[in-house]
Structure formats: structure tokens, C-alpha cells
Amino acid sequence: MKNKTRILIVDDEKIVRESLLHWFEEEGYEVDTAEDAEAALRTIDKGKYELMLVDMKMPGMSGLELLDKVKEIDKDTIFILITAFASVPTAIKALKNGAYDYITKPIDPDELAHIVEKAIHQRALRQENEQLKDNIDEIIKPDNLIGESRQMIKIFDLINTVAQTDTTVMIRGESGTGKELVAKAIHINSKRKYFPIVTVNCGALAETLLESELFGHEKGAFTGAHYKRKGKFEMADGGTIFLDEIGTVSPKMQIELLRVIETKQFTRVGGNENIKSDFRVIAATNEPLENLLKEGKFREDLYYRLNVFTIFLPPLRERRDDIPVLAYYFMNKFNGAMNKNIKNISNEAMDFLVNYSWPGNVRELENAIERALVVGRGDSIKIEDLPFHVTPNNRIDDDGDKSLESMEKRHIMNVLEMNNWNISKSAEALQIDRVTLYNKINKYGFRKS
């Protein structure tokens, strides 16, 4: 560390400059000197110094004035002031303005060396900590939460707004629209981001298992409880708990949830200890809770406790503008994962993607692109690489069925074949729009042979 550290000594006394220069050079530092503040600024202009030892009282600009200018240039520079005229107010002012320390003449070399080493060590730790935080932010950045449509821009704005608070959030949307990604985005943009976000899929667990999962259990609480185990609420202390599929929770568990969310206190299953946990709640549902309220299957008080701030996620078919962006994002993602180099999506395949109904939403699109990269050849994704419910050889033979639907199937397929599956020409020939044609293709499971 010493060999990489550059020190600038600024003092109008030549004997002090030379003494400190020789001392720190022998210690392995790279050292330069300046006889006053103006000379120091010219030196700084030519190169970066990690640490400066500066005399307080010099002709012209004082050490304190130089401190202000150096901090404007590089706030991370370690600044240590030296003076023969120490006073408490001056020392306070120096430290308040950003000086690391303040020492008095005559200088004790060992004491100064210790201060310099300590300052450099602390600076390195601070920079390492900042780098680690940046890395963590990058690592936990939510994947796939992508969109340029008007709807998604509004959602990004809602996420940024609610992330600055501790408000309970309800995320609503069809399966595959990205509810968990939104929950993660809220968490990592909040003050809780360096604590865990704990996800619980309430719909995947029976009532007794969900109770143990949420609150934990003591050893021997039930058959198979061989060890004490922390619950999700306890694990989320300081962070966020994401309760997915909240509409599936039983009436008994709804009462428990309401009490815990309001008091932030609970006991483990089979235990007596009152446990406190500071968590934020984000819930999600893909079914209208209002219907469950009317049917008496969901508690009204829990509904209002969870439904403080609501974010509705639109299905992919209602934000088709985002499909090309998402498709290329997934293509690049899987290129990396599969060590492939597919560069484009053909116009025909993209037309199909944009007009497909996507009942599985973003998750289905991601799977479709992954499949296309697995089977695709060449440098672009083609329509035949996409995994829709169609067969490669779907010629429709006249089997004697004269129903309107059967006649339509044969006619559309014939027109598609005649136009070499050019969607625009086929739609024009059929006198329907492209969306209607794509819907027909999906409905009948056609695929280009």
C-alpha cells in the first residue's frame, strides 16, 4: 500500500520539507514537496496525491484555505495540517472542513508515521466499502423489469415514490407480469436494501406449514421439529417480506398475519418468547381480492391493512410496445448463458411476437426466446424457432368437414402458403388486419412448414 501512496508535503520551511521528504521516502512512499499553497495547487494539477501534509501558516494562502480548494478538487484526499501555533478553535475548524487530523510542531516522526498509516488504511477501507456497496447494488438489481411503454414508465415512477417510504404495498397483476421483480425493485431502492428481502409463496404451503414458515418453530413443537428454526418474519428483520399469492391464505392465518403486521411481534410455533422484528410488508395477488371479500373468504381489516399503496401490473398484451425490447433483452441474456451469438430477430418472428396474446406474460416470452436460442441456427431468430402451439407440417387436408370453421382454416392456410407466409400480403388478400390474422394463426395452431 505504501509504494502506491503519493504524498505531497507543503511547508514554507525548507528544513521541514526536506526532513519529511527523506523520512517518508525511506518508509517507501512516493513523495513530492511544495513551498507554499500556490505551488501545491500547481503540483496537484499535474498529478493525484492520496495524502497531503500541509503547514497551517504559510505566506499567501493558509493551510485552511488550501484545504478548502483541495476538497473541491478531490474530496477523498487525506489532508493533515501541521502547525506550531495550535488552538482548539482552529483544530475544530480544520476537522469540520474535512481535515483528517491536526498535529503540532515539533513533529514526532513516529507519531506522524502512525497517523499517516492509519489514515491511509481507513481511506482504503472506506473505498473498499463503497465498492462493495456498488457491487451489491449491481448484483441485486432486479432482472427482467424492463419496459419503455407509457404503462411501465408510470410503474417505475410509482416504485421510486413508494420505495422512499415504509408504506405497505399491494402488487396486483396476472401471473408472469413481474410482481416479484417489482417487490425487489421497491426493496433495493429503499433504505432497507442492505438487509434481506424474504419471499414467501403463500399459495404453495398448507396452513400449518405456512405458520411454521412465517413464524418459525421451537424444537419439539411438532413431529419432525428436531431443531429450532427461525421464521421468515424473523429473517426479514431490517428488510422486507414479500407475501406472494396473499389471496390464498386461510382465514385463521389471516388473523395471525394481521396481528403480526400491526404489532411487529410474534412467537414461534411451540414457543413462548415474544420476538420483535422490524420488517416491511409487500404483498401480491393475481386474483381480485374484492371478490374474496364479497364471498367472505378474505378479512376486510387485513385487506385494508395491506392495500395501502397499490401497483397494478398490466399484462404483456396491453403493453405490446415493450415486447421488442424484452425480446432482445432475453436474446442477449441467453446468448451469454448459452455462449451463442444470435444477433437479430427476423421481421416475421418479431411480428409474431408482438401480436401473440401471451397468456403467460413476460415469463412466457422469456421461455419462448430461450427455446428459440436452443433450437435456432444462424445469426437470427426465425419464426419456426418459436415454441408456439403449432406443428411444423400443418397442411390442412379436405377431410369432408364442411363446417364454417373448417373451411376458414383451409382457406387461411392456403392463402398463407400462396404468399409464402408473408403476413402483410396474406392479411391483405384475406381483407383482414394483421392482428386478426395472427389471432387466427394462434387459434388454429398454424406454423410455417
Coordinates of C-alpha atoms in Angstrom, one line a residue:
M1 CA 0.0 0.0 0.0
K2 CA 2.9 2.4 0.8
N3 CA 4.5 2.1 -2.6
K4 CA 1.3 3.1 -4.3
T5 CA 0.6 6.1 -2.0
R6 CA 1.7 9.5 -3.1
I7 CA 2.3 12.2 -0.5
L8 CA 2.6 16.0 -1.1
I9 CA 4.4 17.9 1.7
V10 CA 3.5 21.7 1.7
D11 CA 5.6 23.9 4.1
D12 CA 7.4 27.2 3.7
E13 CA 10.3 25.9 5.9
K14 CA 12.8 24.1 3.7
I15 CA 14.2 22.1 6.6
V16 CA 10.8 20.7 7.5
R17 CA 10.0 19.8 3.8
E18 CA 13.4 18.0 3.4
S19 CA 13.2 16.2 6.7
L20 CA 9.7 14.9 6.0
L21 CA 10.6 14.1 2.4
H22 CA 13.6 11.9 3.4
W23 CA 11.6 10.3 6.2
F24 CA 8.6 9.2 4.1
E25 CA 10.8 8.2 1.1
E26 CA 12.7 5.8 3.4
E27 CA 9.3 4.4 4.5
G28 CA 8.6 3.6 0.9
Y29 CA 6.2 6.4 -0.1
E30 CA 6.3 8.4 -3.3
V31 CA 6.8 12.0 -2.0
D32 CA 6.8 15.5 -3.6
T33 CA 7.1 18.9 -1.9
A34 CA 5.8 22.4 -2.4
E35 CA 7.0 25.6 -0.7
D36 CA 3.5 27.2 -0.5
A37 CA -0.2 26.7 -1.3
E38 CA 0.0 28.1 -4.8
A39 CA 2.9 25.8 -5.7
A40 CA 0.9 22.9 -4.1
L41 CA -2.1 23.6 -6.4
R42 CA 0.2 23.7 -9.5
T43 CA 1.6 20.4 -8.4
I44 CA -1.8 18.8 -7.8
D45 CA -2.8 20.0 -11.2
K46 CA -0.1 17.7 -12.7
G47 CA -0.9 14.6 -10.6
K48 CA -3.1 13.0 -8.0
Y49 CA -1.9 12.7 -4.3
E50 CA -3.6 10.4 -1.8
L51 CA -2.3 12.4 1.2
M52 CA -1.1 15.9 1.9
L53 CA 0.9 17.2 4.9
V54 CA 0.3 20.9 5.0
D55 CA 1.6 23.7 7.2
M56 CA -1.1 25.8 8.7
K57 CA 0.7 29.2 8.4
M58 CA 2.3 30.0 5.1
P59 CA 2.9 33.2 3.1
G60 CA -0.1 34.0 1.0
M61 CA -2.8 31.2 1.2
S62 CA -3.1 29.5 4.6
G63 CA -3.3 25.7 5.1
L64 CA -7.0 26.0 5.9
E65 CA -7.7 27.9 2.7
L66 CA -5.7 25.3 0.7
L67 CA -7.8 22.6 2.5
D68 CA -11.0 24.1 1.0
K69 CA -9.6 24.2 -2.5
V70 CA -8.2 20.7 -2.4
K71 CA -11.5 19.3 -1.2
E72 CA -13.2 21.0 -4.1
I73 CA -10.7 19.2 -6.4
D74 CA -10.8 15.8 -4.7
K75 CA -12.8 15.2 -1.6
D76 CA -11.1 11.9 -0.9
T77 CA -7.6 13.4 -0.5
I78 CA -6.3 12.9 3.1
F79 CA -5.4 16.3 4.5
I80 CA -3.2 16.5 7.6
L81 CA -2.5 20.0 9.0
I82 CA 0.8 20.9 10.8
T83 CA 1.3 24.0 12.9
A84 CA 3.5 25.5 15.6
F85 CA 0.5 27.5 16.9
A86 CA -2.2 25.1 17.9
S87 CA -5.5 26.3 19.2
V88 CA -8.8 24.5 19.9
P89 CA -11.0 26.6 17.7
T90 CA -8.5 26.2 14.8
A91 CA -8.4 22.5 15.3
I92 CA -12.2 22.2 15.3
K93 CA -12.5 24.3 12.1
A94 CA -9.8 22.2 10.4
L95 CA -11.6 18.9 11.2
K96 CA -15.0 20.4 10.4
N97 CA -13.7 21.4 6.9
G98 CA -12.5 17.9 6.1
A99 CA -9.0 17.6 7.5
Y100 CA -8.2 14.1 8.7
D101 CA -6.0 15.3 11.7
Y102 CA -4.1 18.2 13.1
I103 CA -0.6 17.9 14.6
T104 CA 1.7 20.3 16.3
K105 CA 5.4 21.1 15.8
P106 CA 8.0 19.9 16.7
I107 CA 6.9 16.9 14.8
D108 CA 7.5 13.4 16.2
P109 CA 8.2 11.3 13.2
D110 CA 7.0 8.1 14.7
E111 CA 3.7 9.7 15.8
L112 CA 3.2 11.3 12.3
A113 CA 4.1 8.0 10.6
H114 CA 1.4 6.2 12.7
I115 CA -1.2 8.9 11.8
V116 CA -0.4 8.6 8.1
E117 CA -0.6 4.8 8.1
K118 CA -3.9 4.9 10.0
A119 CA -5.3 7.5 7.6
I120 CA -4.3 5.6 4.5
H121 CA -5.7 2.3 6.0
Q122 CA -9.1 4.0 6.8
R123 CA -9.3 5.5 3.3
A124 CA -8.7 2.1 1.7
L125 CA -11.4 0.5 3.9
R126 CA -13.8 3.3 3.0
Q127 CA -13.1 2.9 -0.7
E128 CA -13.5 -0.9 -0.4
N129 CA -16.7 -0.5 1.4
E130 CA -18.1 1.9 -1.3
Q131 CA -17.0 -0.5 -4.0
L132 CA -18.7 -3.4 -2.2
K133 CA -21.9 -1.4 -1.9
D134 CA -21.8 -0.6 -5.6
N135 CA -21.2 -4.3 -6.4
I136 CA -24.1 -5.3 -4.2
D137 CA -26.4 -2.8 -5.9
E138 CA -25.4 -4.3 -9.2
I139 CA -25.8 -7.9 -8.1
I140 CA -29.3 -7.4 -6.6
K141 CA -30.5 -5.2 -9.5
P142 CA -33.8 -6.8 -10.5
D143 CA -33.7 -8.8 -13.7
N144 CA -36.2 -8.5 -16.5
L145 CA -38.0 -5.4 -15.1
I146 CA -37.8 -3.7 -18.4
G147 CA -40.1 -1.6 -20.4
E148 CA -40.3 1.7 -22.3
S149 CA -44.1 1.8 -22.7
R150 CA -46.2 4.5 -21.1
Q151 CA -47.6 2.0 -18.6
M152 CA -44.1 0.8 -17.4
I153 CA -42.8 4.3 -17.1
K154 CA -45.6 5.1 -14.8
I155 CA -44.9 1.9 -12.8
F156 CA -41.2 2.8 -12.5
D157 CA -42.3 6.2 -11.1
L158 CA -44.6 4.5 -8.6
I159 CA -41.8 2.2 -7.5
N160 CA -39.4 5.1 -6.9
T161 CA -42.0 7.0 -5.0
V162 CA -43.1 4.3 -2.6
A163 CA -39.6 3.0 -2.1
Q164 CA -38.7 6.1 -0.2
T165 CA -41.3 5.2 2.5
D166 CA -42.1 2.2 4.7
T167 CA -45.7 2.0 3.4
T168 CA -47.2 -1.4 2.9
V169 CA -47.6 -2.2 -0.8
M170 CA -50.0 -4.4 -2.7
I171 CA -48.9 -5.5 -6.2
R172 CA -51.6 -6.8 -8.5
G173 CA -51.4 -8.5 -11.9
E174 CA -51.7 -11.7 -13.8
S175 CA -49.2 -14.5 -13.4
G176 CA -45.9 -13.8 -15.1
T177 CA -46.3 -10.0 -15.2
G178 CA -43.3 -9.5 -12.8
K179 CA -44.9 -8.9 -9.4
E180 CA -41.8 -10.3 -7.5
L181 CA -39.5 -8.2 -9.7
V182 CA -41.4 -5.1 -8.7
A183 CA -41.2 -6.1 -5.0
K184 CA -37.4 -6.5 -5.3
A185 CA -37.2 -3.1 -7.1
I186 CA -39.0 -1.4 -4.3
H187 CA -36.7 -3.1 -1.7
I188 CA -33.4 -2.3 -3.4
N189 CA -34.4 1.3 -3.9
S190 CA -35.4 1.7 -0.2
K191 CA -33.3 2.3 2.9
R192 CA -33.7 -1.4 3.7
K193 CA -31.7 -2.5 0.7
Y194 CA -28.7 -3.8 2.7
F195 CA -31.0 -6.1 4.7
P196 CA -32.7 -9.2 3.3
I197 CA -35.9 -9.4 1.1
V198 CA -37.6 -12.6 2.1
T199 CA -40.1 -14.1 -0.3
V200 CA -43.0 -16.4 0.8
N201 CA -45.3 -18.0 -1.7
C202 CA -48.3 -18.3 0.5
G203 CA -50.2 -20.4 -2.1
A204 CA -47.6 -23.1 -2.1
L205 CA -47.9 -24.1 1.5
A206 CA -50.6 -25.7 3.6
E207 CA -51.9 -23.7 6.6
T208 CA -49.7 -25.5 9.3
L209 CA -46.6 -25.3 7.1
L210 CA -47.2 -21.7 6.3
E211 CA -47.5 -20.9 10.0
S212 CA -44.2 -22.5 10.7
E213 CA -42.6 -20.9 7.7
L214 CA -43.7 -17.4 8.7
F215 CA -43.2 -17.6 12.4
G216 CA -40.6 -20.3 12.9
H217 CA -40.8 -23.1 15.4
E218 CA -39.2 -24.4 18.6
K219 CA -37.5 -27.8 18.9
G220 CA -40.2 -30.4 19.5
A221 CA -43.1 -28.1 18.6
F222 CA -44.5 -30.9 16.3
T223 CA -43.5 -34.2 14.9
G224 CA -40.4 -33.7 12.8
A225 CA -39.3 -30.4 14.5
H226 CA -35.9 -31.7 15.5
Y227 CA -34.4 -28.2 15.7
K228 CA -35.4 -24.7 16.5
R229 CA -35.9 -22.7 13.3
K230 CA -36.3 -19.0 12.6
G231 CA -39.4 -17.9 10.6
K232 CA -39.5 -15.6 7.6
F233 CA -40.7 -12.6 9.6
E234 CA -37.6 -13.0 11.9
M235 CA -35.3 -13.4 8.9
A236 CA -36.7 -10.2 7.3
D237 CA -35.6 -8.1 10.3
G238 CA -34.4 -4.8 9.0
G239 CA -35.6 -5.7 5.5
T240 CA -38.7 -6.6 3.5
I241 CA -41.0 -9.6 3.5
F242 CA -42.8 -10.3 0.2
L243 CA -46.0 -12.3 0.6
D244 CA -46.9 -13.6 -2.8
E245 CA -50.4 -15.0 -3.6
I246 CA -51.8 -13.5 -0.4
G247 CA -55.4 -14.3 -1.5
T248 CA -54.8 -18.0 -0.8
V249 CA -54.1 -17.5 2.9
S250 CA -56.7 -19.3 5.2
P251 CA -59.0 -17.3 7.5
K252 CA -57.1 -18.4 10.6
M253 CA -53.7 -17.3 9.1
Q254 CA -55.2 -14.0 8.0
I255 CA -55.9 -13.2 11.7
E256 CA -52.3 -14.1 12.6
L257 CA -50.9 -12.1 9.7
L258 CA -53.0 -9.0 10.7
R259 CA -51.7 -9.1 14.3
V260 CA -48.1 -9.6 13.3
I261 CA -48.2 -6.9 10.6
E262 CA -49.7 -4.4 13.1
T263 CA -47.5 -5.2 16.2
K264 CA -44.3 -6.5 14.5
Q265 CA -44.2 -9.1 17.3
F266 CA -44.9 -12.8 17.3
T267 CA -43.9 -16.1 18.9
R268 CA -42.5 -19.2 17.2
V269 CA -44.7 -22.2 16.9
G270 CA -44.4 -24.1 20.2
G271 CA -42.6 -21.2 21.9
N272 CA -43.4 -18.6 24.5
E273 CA -40.7 -16.0 23.7
N274 CA -42.1 -12.7 22.3
I275 CA -40.0 -11.9 19.2
K276 CA -39.8 -8.5 17.7
S277 CA -38.9 -7.8 14.0
D278 CA -38.6 -4.6 12.0
F279 CA -39.9 -5.6 8.6
R280 CA -41.7 -4.0 5.7
V281 CA -44.6 -5.9 4.0
I282 CA -45.1 -6.1 0.3
A283 CA -48.0 -8.4 -0.8
A284 CA -49.1 -9.6 -4.2
T285 CA -52.1 -11.3 -5.7
N286 CA -53.2 -12.4 -9.2
E287 CA -56.9 -12.6 -8.3
P288 CA -59.3 -9.8 -7.3
L289 CA -59.3 -9.7 -3.5
E290 CA -62.6 -7.7 -3.7
N291 CA -64.3 -10.9 -4.9
L292 CA -62.9 -12.8 -2.0
L293 CA -64.2 -10.1 0.3
K294 CA -67.7 -10.4 -1.0
E295 CA -67.5 -14.1 -0.6
G296 CA -66.3 -13.7 3.0
K297 CA -63.0 -15.5 2.2
F298 CA -60.7 -12.6 2.9
R299 CA -60.8 -10.4 6.0
E300 CA -61.8 -6.8 5.4
D301 CA -59.4 -5.4 8.0
L302 CA -56.4 -7.3 6.5
Y303 CA -57.4 -6.2 3.1
Y304 CA -57.3 -2.5 4.1
R305 CA -54.1 -3.1 6.1
L306 CA -52.3 -4.5 3.0
N307 CA -53.9 -2.4 0.3
V308 CA -52.4 1.0 1.4
F309 CA -50.4 1.6 -1.9
T310 CA -51.4 -0.5 -4.9
I311 CA -49.4 -1.1 -8.1
F312 CA -51.3 -2.7 -11.0
L313 CA -49.1 -4.5 -13.5
P314 CA -50.6 -4.7 -17.0
P315 CA -50.5 -8.0 -18.9
L316 CA -48.0 -8.1 -21.7
R317 CA -50.7 -8.0 -24.4
E318 CA -51.6 -4.5 -23.1
R319 CA -48.1 -3.1 -23.5
R320 CA -47.0 -4.6 -26.8
D321 CA -44.6 -1.7 -27.3
D322 CA -42.3 -3.4 -24.7
I323 CA -42.2 -6.8 -26.5
P324 CA -39.3 -6.0 -28.9
V325 CA -37.3 -4.5 -26.0
L326 CA -37.9 -7.5 -23.8
A327 CA -37.3 -10.0 -26.7
Y328 CA -33.9 -8.5 -27.5
Y329 CA -33.0 -8.3 -23.7
F330 CA -33.8 -12.1 -23.3
M331 CA -31.9 -12.9 -26.6
N332 CA -28.8 -11.2 -25.2
K333 CA -29.2 -12.8 -21.8
F334 CA -29.4 -16.3 -23.2
N335 CA -26.7 -15.6 -25.8
G336 CA -24.4 -15.1 -22.8
A337 CA -25.7 -18.1 -20.9
M338 CA -25.5 -20.5 -23.9
N339 CA -22.3 -19.0 -25.4
K340 CA -24.2 -18.2 -28.6
N341 CA -24.0 -15.2 -30.9
I342 CA -27.5 -14.8 -32.3
K343 CA -27.7 -11.1 -33.3
N344 CA -31.2 -10.5 -34.6
I345 CA -34.9 -11.4 -34.6
S346 CA -36.4 -11.7 -38.1
N347 CA -39.2 -9.3 -39.0
E348 CA -41.6 -12.2 -39.4
A349 CA -40.7 -13.6 -36.0
M350 CA -40.9 -10.2 -34.4
D351 CA -44.3 -9.6 -36.0
F352 CA -45.5 -12.8 -34.5
L353 CA -44.1 -12.0 -31.0
V354 CA -45.7 -8.6 -31.0
N355 CA -49.1 -9.9 -32.0
Y356 CA -49.2 -13.0 -29.9
S357 CA -51.6 -12.9 -26.9
W358 CA -49.0 -14.0 -24.3
P359 CA -51.3 -15.6 -21.7
G360 CA -48.2 -16.4 -19.6
N361 CA -47.0 -12.8 -20.0
V362 CA -43.3 -11.8 -19.6
R363 CA -42.4 -15.3 -18.2
E364 CA -43.8 -17.0 -21.3
L365 CA -41.9 -14.6 -23.6
E366 CA -38.7 -15.3 -21.8
N367 CA -39.2 -19.0 -22.2
A368 CA -40.1 -18.6 -25.8
I369 CA -36.8 -16.7 -26.5
E370 CA -34.8 -19.2 -24.5
R371 CA -36.3 -22.1 -26.6
A372 CA -35.6 -20.2 -29.8
L373 CA -31.9 -19.8 -28.9
V374 CA -31.7 -23.5 -28.0
V375 CA -33.0 -24.7 -31.4
G376 CA -32.1 -21.7 -33.6
R377 CA -29.3 -21.8 -36.2
G378 CA -27.7 -18.9 -38.0
D379 CA -27.5 -15.4 -36.7
S380 CA -31.2 -14.6 -36.2
I381 CA -34.3 -15.9 -34.5
K382 CA -36.8 -17.2 -37.1
I383 CA -40.5 -17.8 -36.6
E384 CA -40.0 -21.5 -36.8
D385 CA -37.7 -21.3 -33.8
L386 CA -40.6 -20.1 -31.6
P387 CA -42.3 -22.6 -29.4
F388 CA -46.0 -21.9 -30.0
H389 CA -48.7 -24.5 -30.1
V390 CA -48.3 -25.2 -33.8
T391 CA -46.7 -28.0 -35.8
P392 CA -44.1 -27.8 -38.5
N393 CA -46.2 -29.6 -41.1
N394 CA -49.7 -28.4 -40.6
R395 CA -51.2 -28.7 -44.0
I396 CA -54.9 -28.9 -43.9
D397 CA -56.5 -31.6 -46.0
D398 CA -60.1 -31.6 -47.1
D399 CA -61.5 -34.3 -44.9
G400 CA -65.0 -33.7 -45.9
D401 CA -65.7 -31.4 -43.0
K402 CA -67.8 -28.5 -44.4
S403 CA -68.2 -26.5 -41.2
L404 CA -67.5 -22.8 -41.4
E405 CA -64.5 -23.1 -39.0
S406 CA -63.0 -26.0 -41.1
M407 CA -63.5 -24.0 -44.3
E408 CA -61.9 -21.0 -42.7
K409 CA -58.9 -23.0 -41.5
R410 CA -58.2 -24.4 -45.0
H411 CA -58.7 -21.0 -46.7
I412 CA -56.4 -19.2 -44.4
M413 CA -53.7 -21.8 -44.6
N414 CA -54.0 -21.8 -48.4
V415 CA -53.6 -18.0 -48.5
L416 CA -50.6 -18.2 -46.2
E417 CA -49.0 -20.8 -48.4
M418 CA -49.7 -18.9 -51.6
N419 CA -48.0 -15.8 -50.1
N420 CA -45.1 -17.8 -48.6
W421 CA -46.3 -16.8 -45.2
N422 CA -45.9 -13.1 -45.8
I423 CA -48.3 -11.9 -43.1
S424 CA -49.0 -8.5 -44.6
K425 CA -49.8 -9.9 -48.1
S426 CA -51.9 -12.7 -46.6
A427 CA -53.8 -10.3 -44.4
E428 CA -54.4 -8.0 -47.4
A429 CA -55.6 -11.0 -49.5
L430 CA -58.0 -12.1 -46.7
Q431 CA -59.1 -8.5 -46.2
I432 CA -58.4 -8.6 -42.5
D433 CA -55.9 -6.8 -40.4
R434 CA -52.6 -8.4 -39.3
V435 CA -53.6 -8.7 -35.7
T436 CA -56.7 -10.7 -36.7
L437 CA -54.6 -12.9 -38.9
Y438 CA -52.2 -13.6 -36.1
N439 CA -55.1 -14.4 -33.8
K440 CA -56.4 -16.9 -36.4
I441 CA -52.9 -18.4 -36.7
N442 CA -52.7 -18.9 -33.0
K443 CA -56.2 -20.2 -32.7
Y444 CA -55.7 -22.9 -35.4
G445 CA -52.1 -23.7 -34.3
F446 CA -50.6 -23.0 -37.7
R447 CA -46.9 -22.9 -38.2
K448 CA -44.8 -22.3 -41.3
S449 CA -43.5 -25.5 -42.7

